[in-house]
Amino acid sequence: QVQLQESGPGLVKSSQTPTLTCTVSGDSITTGYYYWSWIRQSPGKGLEWVGAIAYSGSTFYSPSLKSRTSISRDTSKNQFALQLSSVTPEDTAVYYCAGSSEGLPFHSWGQGTQVTVSS
């Protein structure tokens, strides 16, 4: 069984650059799912795909967030991370990580971690 668990700072201030980490158990981020993604959800806006890192290490980002987003991985710890720079209150959301096979819906979601950006 594949399990994902997000972790992050919770409360951050505007202009900071928080790092969120997804720890994967039961599978390898280099040989398991094709994509490992970050998705966020805020009230009234629904789900928004932030970006992803492929099993090979290639990264992909939402055009609206690309300039502020960086996704990386630590294969020795079987983790991948999201950095979102210069955050504002508009970035307040629950952030999820999830895996997906090529051409298939997101699978094996984590439970999410709340990120609240204060003004």
GROMACS .gro file of C-alpha atoms in nm:
model
  119
    1GLN     CA    1   0.000   0.000   0.000
    2VAL     CA    2   0.134   0.340  -0.101
    3GLN     CA    3   0.105   0.612   0.160
    4LEU     CA    4   0.192   0.979   0.135
    5GLN     CA    5   0.226   1.223   0.418
    6GLU     CA    6   0.268   1.600   0.389
    7SER     CA    7   0.444   1.821   0.638
    8GLY     CA    8   0.499   2.194   0.650
    9PRO     CA    9   0.535   2.499   0.871
   10GLY     CA   10   0.160   2.564   0.905
   11LEU     CA   11   0.165   2.938   0.965
   12VAL     CA   12   0.397   3.161   0.765
   13LYS     CA   13   0.431   3.532   0.703
   14SER     CA   14   0.394   3.715   0.375
   15SER     CA   15   0.709   3.726   0.161
   16GLN     CA   16   0.854   3.410   0.316
   17THR     CA   17   0.940   3.094   0.123
   18PRO     CA   18   0.799   2.789   0.298
   19THR     CA   19   0.900   2.434   0.218
   20LEU     CA   20   0.646   2.152   0.218
   21THR     CA   21   0.764   1.793   0.224
   22CYS     CA   22   0.590   1.477   0.107
   23THR     CA   23   0.717   1.150   0.250
   24VAL     CA   24   0.630   0.843   0.045
   25SER     CA   25   0.602   0.495   0.195
   26GLY     CA   26   0.537   0.164   0.022
   27ASP     CA   27   0.672   0.276  -0.315
   28SER     CA   28   0.973   0.444  -0.468
   29ILE     CA   29   0.954   0.794  -0.612
   30THR     CA   30   1.201   0.685  -0.879
   31THR     CA   31   1.034   0.358  -0.986
   32GLY     CA   32   0.672   0.387  -0.869
   33TYR     CA   33   0.416   0.633  -0.999
   34TYR     CA   34   0.506   0.827  -1.311
   35TYR     CA   35   0.427   1.165  -1.157
   36TRP     CA   36   0.438   1.295  -0.802
   37SER     CA   37   0.227   1.610  -0.775
   38TRP     CA   38   0.138   1.894  -0.545
   39ILE     CA   39  -0.223   2.015  -0.544
   40ARG     CA   40  -0.379   2.283  -0.328
   41GLN     CA   41  -0.734   2.362  -0.223
   42SER     CA   42  -0.864   2.693  -0.092
   43PRO     CA   43  -1.222   2.783   0.004
   44GLY     CA   44  -1.425   2.895  -0.295
   45LYS     CA   45  -1.156   2.810  -0.548
   46GLY     CA   46  -1.154   2.434  -0.545
   47LEU     CA   47  -0.853   2.226  -0.640
   48GLU     CA   48  -0.555   2.374  -0.819
   49TRP     CA   49  -0.263   2.175  -0.955
   50VAL     CA   50   0.062   2.338  -0.848
   51GLY     CA   51   0.325   2.120  -1.010
   52ALA     CA   52   0.485   1.779  -1.027
   53ILE     CA   53   0.809   1.589  -1.046
   54ALA     CA   54   0.834   1.282  -1.263
   55TYR     CA   55   1.005   0.960  -1.161
   56SER     CA   56   1.301   1.070  -1.373
   57GLY     CA   57   1.337   1.399  -1.188
   58SER     CA   58   1.186   1.624  -1.455
   59THR     CA   59   0.964   1.899  -1.315
   60PHE     CA   60   0.644   2.059  -1.438
   61TYR     CA   61   0.465   2.366  -1.305
   62SER     CA   62   0.136   2.547  -1.335
   63PRO     CA   63   0.190   2.848  -1.563
   64SER     CA   64   0.035   3.080  -1.305
   65LEU     CA   65   0.278   2.969  -1.034
   66LYS     CA   66   0.589   2.869  -1.227
   67SER     CA   67   0.786   3.181  -1.140
   68ARG     CA   68   0.746   3.114  -0.766
   69THR     CA   69   0.748   2.735  -0.753
   70SER     CA   70   1.028   2.485  -0.714
   71ILE     CA   71   0.985   2.110  -0.672
   72SER     CA   72   1.275   1.889  -0.573
   73ARG     CA   73   1.336   1.544  -0.432
   74ASP     CA   74   1.558   1.352  -0.195
   75THR     CA   75   1.574   0.996  -0.321
   76SER     CA   76   1.767   0.873  -0.019
   77LYS     CA   77   1.470   0.970   0.200
   78ASN     CA   78   1.204   0.890  -0.061
   79GLN     CA   79   1.071   1.244  -0.033
   80PHE     CA   80   0.980   1.527  -0.264
   81ALA     CA   81   0.933   1.888  -0.164
   82LEU     CA   82   0.760   2.205  -0.271
   83GLN     CA   83   0.899   2.553  -0.222
   84LEU     CA   84   0.671   2.848  -0.288
   85SER     CA   85   0.849   3.180  -0.277
   86SER     CA   86   0.718   3.522  -0.180
   87VAL     CA   87   0.390   3.391  -0.046
   88THR     CA   88   0.087   3.611   0.012
   89PRO     CA   89  -0.245   3.547   0.189
   90GLU     CA   90  -0.379   3.431  -0.149
   91ASP     CA   91  -0.156   3.126  -0.115
   92THR     CA   92  -0.344   3.013   0.195
   93ALA     CA   93  -0.474   2.663   0.125
   94VAL     CA   94  -0.457   2.298   0.213
   95TYR     CA   95  -0.169   2.147   0.020
   96TYR     CA   96  -0.179   1.784  -0.089
   97CYS     CA   97   0.070   1.552  -0.251
   98ALA     CA   98  -0.041   1.267  -0.475
   99GLY     CA   99   0.093   1.011  -0.716
  100SER     CA  100  -0.038   0.924  -1.060
  101SER     CA  101   0.043   0.686  -1.340
  102GLU     CA  102   0.073   0.828  -1.689
  103GLY     CA  103  -0.270   0.894  -1.836
  104LEU     CA  104  -0.456   0.812  -1.513
  105PRO     CA  105  -0.614   1.026  -1.237
  106PHE     CA  106  -0.431   1.125  -0.922
  107HIS     CA  107  -0.400   0.838  -0.677
  108SER     CA  108  -0.271   0.777  -0.326
  109TRP     CA  109  -0.336   1.125  -0.191
  110GLY     CA  110  -0.193   1.239   0.137
  111GLN     CA  111  -0.420   1.386   0.402
  112GLY     CA  112  -0.302   1.739   0.331
  113THR     CA  113  -0.129   2.008   0.531
  114GLN     CA  114  -0.270   2.353   0.602
  115VAL     CA  115  -0.063   2.653   0.501
  116THR     CA  116  -0.187   2.987   0.632
  117VAL     CA  117  -0.014   3.304   0.518
  118SER     CA  118  -0.055   3.605   0.742
  119SER     CA  119  -0.043   3.959   0.610
   0.00000   0.00000   0.00000
